[in-house]
GROMACS .gro file of N, CA and C in nm:
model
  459
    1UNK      N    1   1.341   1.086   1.305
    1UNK     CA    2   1.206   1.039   1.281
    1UNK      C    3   1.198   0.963   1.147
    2UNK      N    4   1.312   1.036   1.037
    2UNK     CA    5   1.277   0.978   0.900
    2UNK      C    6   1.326   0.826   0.905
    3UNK      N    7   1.464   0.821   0.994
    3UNK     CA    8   1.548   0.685   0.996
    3UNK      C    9   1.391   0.584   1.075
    4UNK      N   10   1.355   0.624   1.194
    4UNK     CA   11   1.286   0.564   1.250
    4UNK      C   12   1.169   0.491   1.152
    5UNK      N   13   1.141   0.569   1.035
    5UNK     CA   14   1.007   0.499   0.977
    5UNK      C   15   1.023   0.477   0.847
    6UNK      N   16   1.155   0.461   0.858
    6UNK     CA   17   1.213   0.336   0.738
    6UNK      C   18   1.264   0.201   0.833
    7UNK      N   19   1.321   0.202   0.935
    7UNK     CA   20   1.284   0.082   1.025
    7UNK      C   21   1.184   0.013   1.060
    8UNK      N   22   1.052   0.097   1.092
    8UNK     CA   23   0.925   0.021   1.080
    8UNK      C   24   0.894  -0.015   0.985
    9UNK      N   25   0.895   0.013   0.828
    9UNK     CA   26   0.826   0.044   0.779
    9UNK      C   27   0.889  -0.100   0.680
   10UNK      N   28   1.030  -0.058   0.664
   10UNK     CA   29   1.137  -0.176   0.534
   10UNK      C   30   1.200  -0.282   0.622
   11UNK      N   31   1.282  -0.233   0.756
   11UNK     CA   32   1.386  -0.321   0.778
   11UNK      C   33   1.341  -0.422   0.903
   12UNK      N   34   1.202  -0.375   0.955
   12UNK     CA   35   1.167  -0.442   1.063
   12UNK      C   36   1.010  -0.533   0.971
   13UNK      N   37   0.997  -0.543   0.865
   13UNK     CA   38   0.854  -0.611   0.817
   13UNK      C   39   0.824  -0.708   0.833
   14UNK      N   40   0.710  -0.741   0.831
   14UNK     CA   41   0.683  -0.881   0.860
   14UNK      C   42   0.776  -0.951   0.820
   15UNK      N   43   0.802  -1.089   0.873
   15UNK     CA   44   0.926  -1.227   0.824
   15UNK      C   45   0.842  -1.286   0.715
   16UNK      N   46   0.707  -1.254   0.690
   16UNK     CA   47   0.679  -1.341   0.532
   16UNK      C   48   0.654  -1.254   0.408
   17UNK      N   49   0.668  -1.078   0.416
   17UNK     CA   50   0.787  -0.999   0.324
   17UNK      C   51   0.940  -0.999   0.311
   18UNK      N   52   0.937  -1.017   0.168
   18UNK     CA   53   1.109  -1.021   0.133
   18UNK      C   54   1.178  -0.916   0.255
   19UNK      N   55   1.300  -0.957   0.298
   19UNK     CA   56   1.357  -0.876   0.437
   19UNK      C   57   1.432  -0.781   0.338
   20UNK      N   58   1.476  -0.682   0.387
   20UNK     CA   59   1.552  -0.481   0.389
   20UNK      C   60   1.647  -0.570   0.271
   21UNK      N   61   1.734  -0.674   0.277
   21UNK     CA   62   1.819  -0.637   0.178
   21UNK      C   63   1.759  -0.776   0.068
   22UNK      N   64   1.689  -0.763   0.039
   22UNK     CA   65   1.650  -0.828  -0.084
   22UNK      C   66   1.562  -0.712  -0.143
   23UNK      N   67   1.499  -0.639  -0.079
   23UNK     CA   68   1.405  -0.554  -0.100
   23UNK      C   69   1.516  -0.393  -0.139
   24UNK      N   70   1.656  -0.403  -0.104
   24UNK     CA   71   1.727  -0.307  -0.162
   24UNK      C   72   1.826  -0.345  -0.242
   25UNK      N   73   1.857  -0.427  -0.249
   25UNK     CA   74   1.867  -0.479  -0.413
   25UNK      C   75   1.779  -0.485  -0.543
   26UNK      N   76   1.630  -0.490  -0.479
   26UNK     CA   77   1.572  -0.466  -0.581
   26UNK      C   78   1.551  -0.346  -0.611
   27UNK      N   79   1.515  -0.248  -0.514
   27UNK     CA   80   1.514  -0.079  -0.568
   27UNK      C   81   1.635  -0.025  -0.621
   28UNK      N   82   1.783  -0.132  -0.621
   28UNK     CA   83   1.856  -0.017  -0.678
   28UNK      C   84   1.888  -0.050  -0.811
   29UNK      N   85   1.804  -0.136  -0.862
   29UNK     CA   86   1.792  -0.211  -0.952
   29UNK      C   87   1.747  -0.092  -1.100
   30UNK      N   88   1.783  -0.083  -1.244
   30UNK     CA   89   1.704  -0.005  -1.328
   30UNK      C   90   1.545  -0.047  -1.335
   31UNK      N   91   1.477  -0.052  -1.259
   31UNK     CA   92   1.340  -0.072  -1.264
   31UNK      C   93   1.228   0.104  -1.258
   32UNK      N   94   1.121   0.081  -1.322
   32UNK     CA   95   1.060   0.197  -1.344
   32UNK      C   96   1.015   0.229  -1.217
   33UNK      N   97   0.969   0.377  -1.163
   33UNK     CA   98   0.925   0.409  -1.078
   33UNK      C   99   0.818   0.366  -1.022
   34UNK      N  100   0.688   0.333  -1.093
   34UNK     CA  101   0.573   0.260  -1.058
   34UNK      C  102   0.630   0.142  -1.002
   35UNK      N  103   0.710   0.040  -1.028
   35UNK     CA  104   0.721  -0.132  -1.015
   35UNK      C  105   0.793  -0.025  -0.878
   36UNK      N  106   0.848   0.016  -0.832
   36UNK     CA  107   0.944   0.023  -0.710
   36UNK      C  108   0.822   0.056  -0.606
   37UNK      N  109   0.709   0.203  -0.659
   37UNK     CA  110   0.621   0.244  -0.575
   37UNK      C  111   0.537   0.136  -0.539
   38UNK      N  112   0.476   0.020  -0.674
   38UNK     CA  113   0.393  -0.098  -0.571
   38UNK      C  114   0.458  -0.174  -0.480
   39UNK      N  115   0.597  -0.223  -0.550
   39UNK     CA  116   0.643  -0.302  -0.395
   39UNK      C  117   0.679  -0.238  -0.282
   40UNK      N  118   0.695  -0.043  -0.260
   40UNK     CA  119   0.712  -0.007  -0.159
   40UNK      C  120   0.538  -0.007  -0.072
   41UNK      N  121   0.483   0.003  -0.170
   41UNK     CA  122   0.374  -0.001  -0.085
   41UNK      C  123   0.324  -0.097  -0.013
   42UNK      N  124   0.303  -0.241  -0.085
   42UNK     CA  125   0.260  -0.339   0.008
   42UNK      C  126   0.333  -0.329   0.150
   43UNK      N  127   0.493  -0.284   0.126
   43UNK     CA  128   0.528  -0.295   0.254
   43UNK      C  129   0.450  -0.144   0.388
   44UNK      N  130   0.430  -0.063   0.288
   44UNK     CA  131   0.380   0.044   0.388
   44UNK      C  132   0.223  -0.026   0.431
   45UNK      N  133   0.167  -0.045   0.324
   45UNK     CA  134   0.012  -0.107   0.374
   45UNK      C  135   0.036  -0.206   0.484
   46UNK      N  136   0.131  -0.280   0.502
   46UNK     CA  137   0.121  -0.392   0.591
   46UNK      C  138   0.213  -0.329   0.727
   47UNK      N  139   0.265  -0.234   0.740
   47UNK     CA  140   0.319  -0.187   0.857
   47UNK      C  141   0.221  -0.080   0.903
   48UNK      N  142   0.157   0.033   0.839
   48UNK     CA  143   0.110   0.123   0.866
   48UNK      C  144  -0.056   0.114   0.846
   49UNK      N  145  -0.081   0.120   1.008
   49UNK     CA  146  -0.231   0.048   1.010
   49UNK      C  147  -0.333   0.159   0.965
   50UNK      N  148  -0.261   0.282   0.951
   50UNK     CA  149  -0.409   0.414   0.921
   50UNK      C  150  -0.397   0.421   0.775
   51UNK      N  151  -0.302   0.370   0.665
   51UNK     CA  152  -0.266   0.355   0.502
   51UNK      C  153  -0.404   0.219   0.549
   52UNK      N  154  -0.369   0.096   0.563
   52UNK     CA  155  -0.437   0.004   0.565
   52UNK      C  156  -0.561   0.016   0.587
   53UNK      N  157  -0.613   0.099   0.697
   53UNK     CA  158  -0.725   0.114   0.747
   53UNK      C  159  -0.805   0.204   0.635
   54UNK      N  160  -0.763   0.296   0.569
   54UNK     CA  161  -0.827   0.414   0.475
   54UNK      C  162  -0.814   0.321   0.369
   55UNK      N  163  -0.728   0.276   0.314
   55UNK     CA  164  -0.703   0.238   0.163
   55UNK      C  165  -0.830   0.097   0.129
   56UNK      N  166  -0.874   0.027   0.246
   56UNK     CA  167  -0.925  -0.109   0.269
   56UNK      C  168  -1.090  -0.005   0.277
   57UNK      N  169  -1.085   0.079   0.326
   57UNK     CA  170  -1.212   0.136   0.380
   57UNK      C  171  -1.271   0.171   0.209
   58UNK      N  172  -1.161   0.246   0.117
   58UNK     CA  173  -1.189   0.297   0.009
   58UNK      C  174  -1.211   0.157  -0.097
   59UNK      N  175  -1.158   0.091  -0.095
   59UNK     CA  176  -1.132  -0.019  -0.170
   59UNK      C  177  -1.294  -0.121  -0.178
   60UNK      N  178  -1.313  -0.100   0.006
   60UNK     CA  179  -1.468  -0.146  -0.004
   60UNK      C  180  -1.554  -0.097  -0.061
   61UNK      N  181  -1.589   0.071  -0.080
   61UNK     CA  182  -1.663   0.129  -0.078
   61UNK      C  183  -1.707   0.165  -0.265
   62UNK      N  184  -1.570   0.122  -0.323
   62UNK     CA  185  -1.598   0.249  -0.413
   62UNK      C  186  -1.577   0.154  -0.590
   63UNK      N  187  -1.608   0.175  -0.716
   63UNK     CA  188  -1.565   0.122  -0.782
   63UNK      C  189  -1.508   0.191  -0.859
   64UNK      N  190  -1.457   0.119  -1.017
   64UNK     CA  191  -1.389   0.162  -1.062
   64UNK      C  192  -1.465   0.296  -1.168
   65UNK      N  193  -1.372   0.436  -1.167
   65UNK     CA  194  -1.432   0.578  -1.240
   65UNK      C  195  -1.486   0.647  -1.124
   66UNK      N  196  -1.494   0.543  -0.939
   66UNK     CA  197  -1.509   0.671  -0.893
   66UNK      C  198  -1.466   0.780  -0.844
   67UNK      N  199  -1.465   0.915  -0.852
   67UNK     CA  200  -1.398   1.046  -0.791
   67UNK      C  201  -1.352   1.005  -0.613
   68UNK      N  202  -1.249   1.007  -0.595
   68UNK     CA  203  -1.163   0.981  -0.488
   68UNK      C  204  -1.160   1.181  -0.467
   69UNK      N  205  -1.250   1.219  -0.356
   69UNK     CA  206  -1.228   1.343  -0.291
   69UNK      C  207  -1.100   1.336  -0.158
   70UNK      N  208  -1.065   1.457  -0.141
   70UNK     CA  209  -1.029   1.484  -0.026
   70UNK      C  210  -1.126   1.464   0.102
   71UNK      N  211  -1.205   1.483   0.084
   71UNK     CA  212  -1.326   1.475   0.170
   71UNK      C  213  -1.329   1.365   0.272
   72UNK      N  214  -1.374   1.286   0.162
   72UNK     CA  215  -1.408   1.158   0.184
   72UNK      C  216  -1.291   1.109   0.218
   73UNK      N  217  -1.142   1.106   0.190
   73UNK     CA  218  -1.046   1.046   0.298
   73UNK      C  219  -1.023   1.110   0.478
   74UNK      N  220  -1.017   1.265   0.442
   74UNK     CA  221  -1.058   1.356   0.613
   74UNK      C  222  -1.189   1.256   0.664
   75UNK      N  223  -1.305   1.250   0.630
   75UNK     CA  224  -1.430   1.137   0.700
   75UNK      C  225  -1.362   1.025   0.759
   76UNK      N  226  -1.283   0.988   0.655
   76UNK     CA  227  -1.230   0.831   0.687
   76UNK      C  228  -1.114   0.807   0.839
   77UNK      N  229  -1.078   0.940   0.831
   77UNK     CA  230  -0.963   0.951   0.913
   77UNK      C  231  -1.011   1.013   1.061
   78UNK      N  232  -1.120   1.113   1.035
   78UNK     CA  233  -1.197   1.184   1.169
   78UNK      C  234  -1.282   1.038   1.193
   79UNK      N  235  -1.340   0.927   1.177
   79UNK     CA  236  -1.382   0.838   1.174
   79UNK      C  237  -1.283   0.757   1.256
   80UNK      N  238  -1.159   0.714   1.253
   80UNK     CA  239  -1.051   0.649   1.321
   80UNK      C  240  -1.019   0.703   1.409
   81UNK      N  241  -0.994   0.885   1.384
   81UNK     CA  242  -0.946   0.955   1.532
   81UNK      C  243  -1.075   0.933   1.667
   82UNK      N  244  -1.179   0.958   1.570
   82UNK     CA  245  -1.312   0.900   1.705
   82UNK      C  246  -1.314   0.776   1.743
   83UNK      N  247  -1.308   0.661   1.698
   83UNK     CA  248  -1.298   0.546   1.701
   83UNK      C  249  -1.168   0.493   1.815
   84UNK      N  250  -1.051   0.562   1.815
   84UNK     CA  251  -0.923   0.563   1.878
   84UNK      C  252  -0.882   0.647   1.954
   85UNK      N  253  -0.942   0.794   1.985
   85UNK     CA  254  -1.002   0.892   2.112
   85UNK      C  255  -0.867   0.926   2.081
   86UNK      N  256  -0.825   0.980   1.910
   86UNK     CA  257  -0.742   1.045   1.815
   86UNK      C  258  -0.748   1.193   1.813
   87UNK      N  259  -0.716   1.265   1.806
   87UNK     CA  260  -0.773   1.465   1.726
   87UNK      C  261  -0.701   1.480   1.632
   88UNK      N  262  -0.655   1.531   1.482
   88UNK     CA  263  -0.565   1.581   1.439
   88UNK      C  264  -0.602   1.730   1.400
   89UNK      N  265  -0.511   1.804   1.389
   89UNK     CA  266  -0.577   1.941   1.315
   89UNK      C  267  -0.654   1.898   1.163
   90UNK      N  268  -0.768   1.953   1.136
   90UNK     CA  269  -0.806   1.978   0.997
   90UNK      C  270  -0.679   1.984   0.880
   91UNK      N  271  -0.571   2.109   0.926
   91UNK     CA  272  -0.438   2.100   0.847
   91UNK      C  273  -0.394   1.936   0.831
   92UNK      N  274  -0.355   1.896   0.932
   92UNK     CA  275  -0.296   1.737   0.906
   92UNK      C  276  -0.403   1.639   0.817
   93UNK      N  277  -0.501   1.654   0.880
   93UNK     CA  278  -0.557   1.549   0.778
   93UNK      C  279  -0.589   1.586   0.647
   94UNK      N  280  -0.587   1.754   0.630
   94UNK     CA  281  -0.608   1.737   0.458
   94UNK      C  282  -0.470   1.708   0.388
   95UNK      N  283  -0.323   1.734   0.470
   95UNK     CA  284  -0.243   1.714   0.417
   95UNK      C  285  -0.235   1.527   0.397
   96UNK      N  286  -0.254   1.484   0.479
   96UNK     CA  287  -0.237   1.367   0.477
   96UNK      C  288  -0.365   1.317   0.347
   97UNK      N  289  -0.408   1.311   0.328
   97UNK     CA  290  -0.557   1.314   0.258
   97UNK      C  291  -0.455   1.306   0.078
   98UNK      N  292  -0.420   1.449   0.053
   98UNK     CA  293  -0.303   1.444   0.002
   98UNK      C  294  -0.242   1.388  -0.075
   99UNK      N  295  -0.149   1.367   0.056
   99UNK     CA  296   0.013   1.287   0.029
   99UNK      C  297  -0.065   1.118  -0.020
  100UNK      N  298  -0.226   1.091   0.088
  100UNK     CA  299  -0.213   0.952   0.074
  100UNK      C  300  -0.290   0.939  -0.091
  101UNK      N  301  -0.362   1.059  -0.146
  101UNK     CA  302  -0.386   1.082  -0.304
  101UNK      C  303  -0.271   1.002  -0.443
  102UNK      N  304  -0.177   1.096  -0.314
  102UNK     CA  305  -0.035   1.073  -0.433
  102UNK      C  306   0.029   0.926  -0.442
  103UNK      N  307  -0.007   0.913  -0.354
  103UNK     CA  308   0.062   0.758  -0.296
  103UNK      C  309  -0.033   0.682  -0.427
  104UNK      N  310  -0.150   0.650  -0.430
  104UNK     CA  311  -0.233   0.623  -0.504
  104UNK      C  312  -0.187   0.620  -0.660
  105UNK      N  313  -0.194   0.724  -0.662
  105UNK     CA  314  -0.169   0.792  -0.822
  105UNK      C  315  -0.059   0.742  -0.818
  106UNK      N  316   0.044   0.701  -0.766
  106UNK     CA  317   0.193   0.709  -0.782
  106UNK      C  318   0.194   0.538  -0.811
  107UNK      N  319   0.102   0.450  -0.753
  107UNK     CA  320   0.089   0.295  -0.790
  107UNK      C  321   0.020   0.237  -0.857
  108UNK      N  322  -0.069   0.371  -0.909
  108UNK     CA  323  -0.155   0.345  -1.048
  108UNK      C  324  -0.320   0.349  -0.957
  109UNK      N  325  -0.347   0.354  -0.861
  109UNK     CA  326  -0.458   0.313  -0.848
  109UNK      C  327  -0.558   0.438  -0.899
  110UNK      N  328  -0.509   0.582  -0.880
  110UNK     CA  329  -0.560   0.707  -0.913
  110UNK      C  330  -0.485   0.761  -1.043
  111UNK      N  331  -0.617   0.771  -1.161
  111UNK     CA  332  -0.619   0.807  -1.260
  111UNK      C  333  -0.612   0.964  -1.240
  112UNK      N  334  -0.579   1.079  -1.187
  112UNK     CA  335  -0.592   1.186  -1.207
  112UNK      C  336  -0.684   1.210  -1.016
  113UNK      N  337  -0.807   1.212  -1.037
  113UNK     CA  338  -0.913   1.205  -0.872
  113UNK      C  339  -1.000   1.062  -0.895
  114UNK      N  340  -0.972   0.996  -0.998
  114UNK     CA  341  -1.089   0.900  -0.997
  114UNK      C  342  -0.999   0.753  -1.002
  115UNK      N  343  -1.104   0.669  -0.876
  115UNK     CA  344  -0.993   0.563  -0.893
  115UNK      C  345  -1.001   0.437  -1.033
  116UNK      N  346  -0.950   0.388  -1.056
  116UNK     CA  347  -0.896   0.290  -1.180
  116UNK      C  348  -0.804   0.154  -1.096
  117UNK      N  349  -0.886   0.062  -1.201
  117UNK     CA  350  -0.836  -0.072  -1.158
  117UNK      C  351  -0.684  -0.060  -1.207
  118UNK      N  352  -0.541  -0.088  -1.036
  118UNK     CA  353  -0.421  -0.092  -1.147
  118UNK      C  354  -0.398  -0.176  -1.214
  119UNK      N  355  -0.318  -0.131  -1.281
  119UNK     CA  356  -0.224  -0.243  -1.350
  119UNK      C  357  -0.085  -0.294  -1.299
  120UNK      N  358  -0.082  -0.444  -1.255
  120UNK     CA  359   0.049  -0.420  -1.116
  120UNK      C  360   0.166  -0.489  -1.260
  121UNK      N  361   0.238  -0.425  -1.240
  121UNK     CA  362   0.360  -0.473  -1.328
  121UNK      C  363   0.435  -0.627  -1.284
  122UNK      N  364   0.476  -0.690  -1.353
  122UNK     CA  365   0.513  -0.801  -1.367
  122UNK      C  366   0.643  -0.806  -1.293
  123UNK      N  367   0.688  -0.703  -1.278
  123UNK     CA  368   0.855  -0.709  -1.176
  123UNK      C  369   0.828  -0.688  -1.011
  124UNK      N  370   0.700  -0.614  -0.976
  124UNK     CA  371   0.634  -0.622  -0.890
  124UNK      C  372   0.590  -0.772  -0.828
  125UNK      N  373   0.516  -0.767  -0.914
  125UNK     CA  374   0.446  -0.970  -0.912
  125UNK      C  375   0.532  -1.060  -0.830
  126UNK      N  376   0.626  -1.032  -0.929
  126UNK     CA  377   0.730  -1.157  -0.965
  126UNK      C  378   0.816  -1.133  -0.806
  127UNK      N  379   0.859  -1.012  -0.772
  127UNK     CA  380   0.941  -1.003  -0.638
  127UNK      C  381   0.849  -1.046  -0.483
  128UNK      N  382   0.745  -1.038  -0.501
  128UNK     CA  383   0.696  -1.061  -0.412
  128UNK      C  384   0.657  -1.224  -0.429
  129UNK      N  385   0.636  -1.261  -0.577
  129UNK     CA  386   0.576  -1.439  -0.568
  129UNK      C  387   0.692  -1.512  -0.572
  130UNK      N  388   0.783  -1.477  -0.632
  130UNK     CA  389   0.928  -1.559  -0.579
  130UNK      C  390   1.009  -1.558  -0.433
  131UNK      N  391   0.942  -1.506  -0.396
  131UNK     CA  392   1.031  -1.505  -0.212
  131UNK      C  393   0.887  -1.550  -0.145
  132UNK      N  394   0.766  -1.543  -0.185
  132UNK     CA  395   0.649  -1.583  -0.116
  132UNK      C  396   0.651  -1.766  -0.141
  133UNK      N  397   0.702  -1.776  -0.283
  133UNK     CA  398   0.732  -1.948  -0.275
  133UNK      C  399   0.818  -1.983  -0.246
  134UNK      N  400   0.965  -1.948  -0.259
  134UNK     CA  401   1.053  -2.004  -0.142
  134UNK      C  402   1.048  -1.996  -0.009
  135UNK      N  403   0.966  -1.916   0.034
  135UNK     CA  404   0.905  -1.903   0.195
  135UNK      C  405   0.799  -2.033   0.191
  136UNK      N  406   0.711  -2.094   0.113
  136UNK     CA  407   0.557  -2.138   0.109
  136UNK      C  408   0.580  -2.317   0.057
  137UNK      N  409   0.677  -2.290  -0.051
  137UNK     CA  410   0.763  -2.385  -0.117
  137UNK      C  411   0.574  -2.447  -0.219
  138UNK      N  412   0.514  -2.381  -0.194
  138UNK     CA  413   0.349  -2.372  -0.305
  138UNK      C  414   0.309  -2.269  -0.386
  139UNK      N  415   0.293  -2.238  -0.492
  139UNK     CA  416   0.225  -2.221  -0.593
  139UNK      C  417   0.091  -2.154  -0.524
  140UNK      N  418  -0.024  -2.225  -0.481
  140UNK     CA  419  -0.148  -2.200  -0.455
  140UNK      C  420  -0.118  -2.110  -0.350
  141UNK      N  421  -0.005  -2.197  -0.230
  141UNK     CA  422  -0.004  -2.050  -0.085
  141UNK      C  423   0.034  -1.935  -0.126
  142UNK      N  424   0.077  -1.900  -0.230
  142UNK     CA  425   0.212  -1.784  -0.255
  142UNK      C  426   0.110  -1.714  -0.369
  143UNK      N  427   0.039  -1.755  -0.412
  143UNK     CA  428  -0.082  -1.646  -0.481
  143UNK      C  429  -0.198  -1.610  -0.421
  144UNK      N  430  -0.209  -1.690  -0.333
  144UNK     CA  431  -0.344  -1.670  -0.161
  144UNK      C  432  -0.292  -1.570  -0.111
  145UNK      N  433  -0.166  -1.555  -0.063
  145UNK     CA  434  -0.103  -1.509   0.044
  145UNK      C  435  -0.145  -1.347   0.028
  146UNK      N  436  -0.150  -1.329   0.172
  146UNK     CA  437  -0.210  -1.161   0.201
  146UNK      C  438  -0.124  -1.084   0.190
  147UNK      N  439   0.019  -1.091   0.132
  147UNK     CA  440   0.107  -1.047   0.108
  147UNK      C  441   0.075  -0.914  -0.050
  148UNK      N  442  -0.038  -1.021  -0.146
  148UNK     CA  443  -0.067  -0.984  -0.272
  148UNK      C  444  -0.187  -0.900  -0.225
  149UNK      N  445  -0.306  -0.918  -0.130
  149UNK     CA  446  -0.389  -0.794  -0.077
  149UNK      C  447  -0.376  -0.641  -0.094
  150UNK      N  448  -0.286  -0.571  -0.072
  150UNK     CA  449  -0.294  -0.433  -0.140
  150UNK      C  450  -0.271  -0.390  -0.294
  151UNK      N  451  -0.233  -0.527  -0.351
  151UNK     CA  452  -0.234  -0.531  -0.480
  151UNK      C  453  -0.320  -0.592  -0.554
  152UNK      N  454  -0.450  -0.656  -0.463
  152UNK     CA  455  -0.564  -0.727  -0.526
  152UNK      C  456  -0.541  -0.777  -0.650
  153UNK      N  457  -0.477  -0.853  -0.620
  153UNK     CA  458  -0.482  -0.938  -0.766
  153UNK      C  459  -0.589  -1.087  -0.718
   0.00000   0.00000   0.00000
């Protein structure tokens, strides 16, 4: 299951994310844990439509200093399971609720429970806008590009 959703997730990504081995050259790279967690994430946000779907839902809703509950991500998620004729146990979604907390906190967006504008590091930036302009061969497409969306810049 774990091999399986590192295939969806790194080695099968969209063709206008850097592909599995540019993207593992860069993680084995001395880079800090944050710069590795944002560029793993854009790739999870853009494969994994219930990260996308919650994180976009929160992102609309909320500004910066506000308290990010557990709550309010279980709503977000019993909201999709109805929407998609979904069930999960209560257990799963608070775990997931969670893990997707940490995920947060882990890319800067969660200060502790309250969210905060991140700060995306420059090695981050830079890996995704240098393979977005040799893909774009533009400047303007390669800072448009929805590639930079979970990193709102």
């Amino acid at each position: 299951a774990i091999l399986r959703e590192i295939k969806r997730r790194y080695i099968s990504a969209p063709d206008w994310l850097p592909d599995a081995a540019c993207l593992g050259q860069f993680l084995s790279k001395e880079i800090s844990n944050i710069v590795k967690n944002q560029v793993l994430f854009v790739y999870a946000y853009h494969a994994d439509h219930l990260i996308k779907f919650v994180f976009d839902k929160i992102i609309d809703e909320i500004h910066e200093g506000f308290l990010v509950r557990n709550a309010t991500i279980v709503n977000y998620l019993t909201l999709i399971g109805s929407q998609n004729k979904v069930s999960w146990s209560q257990n799963t979604l608070k775990k997931w609720a969670v893990k997707f907390k940490t995920m947060l906190r882990n890319i800067g967006y969660l200060n502790g429970n309250y969210f905060t504008k991140p700060y995306i590091r420059e090695e981050a930036f830079a890996f995704f806008l240098l393979w977005l302009f040799f893909k774009t061969q533009s400047i303007k497409k390669s800072l448009c590009h929805k590639a930079f969306h979970p990193l709102y810049l």
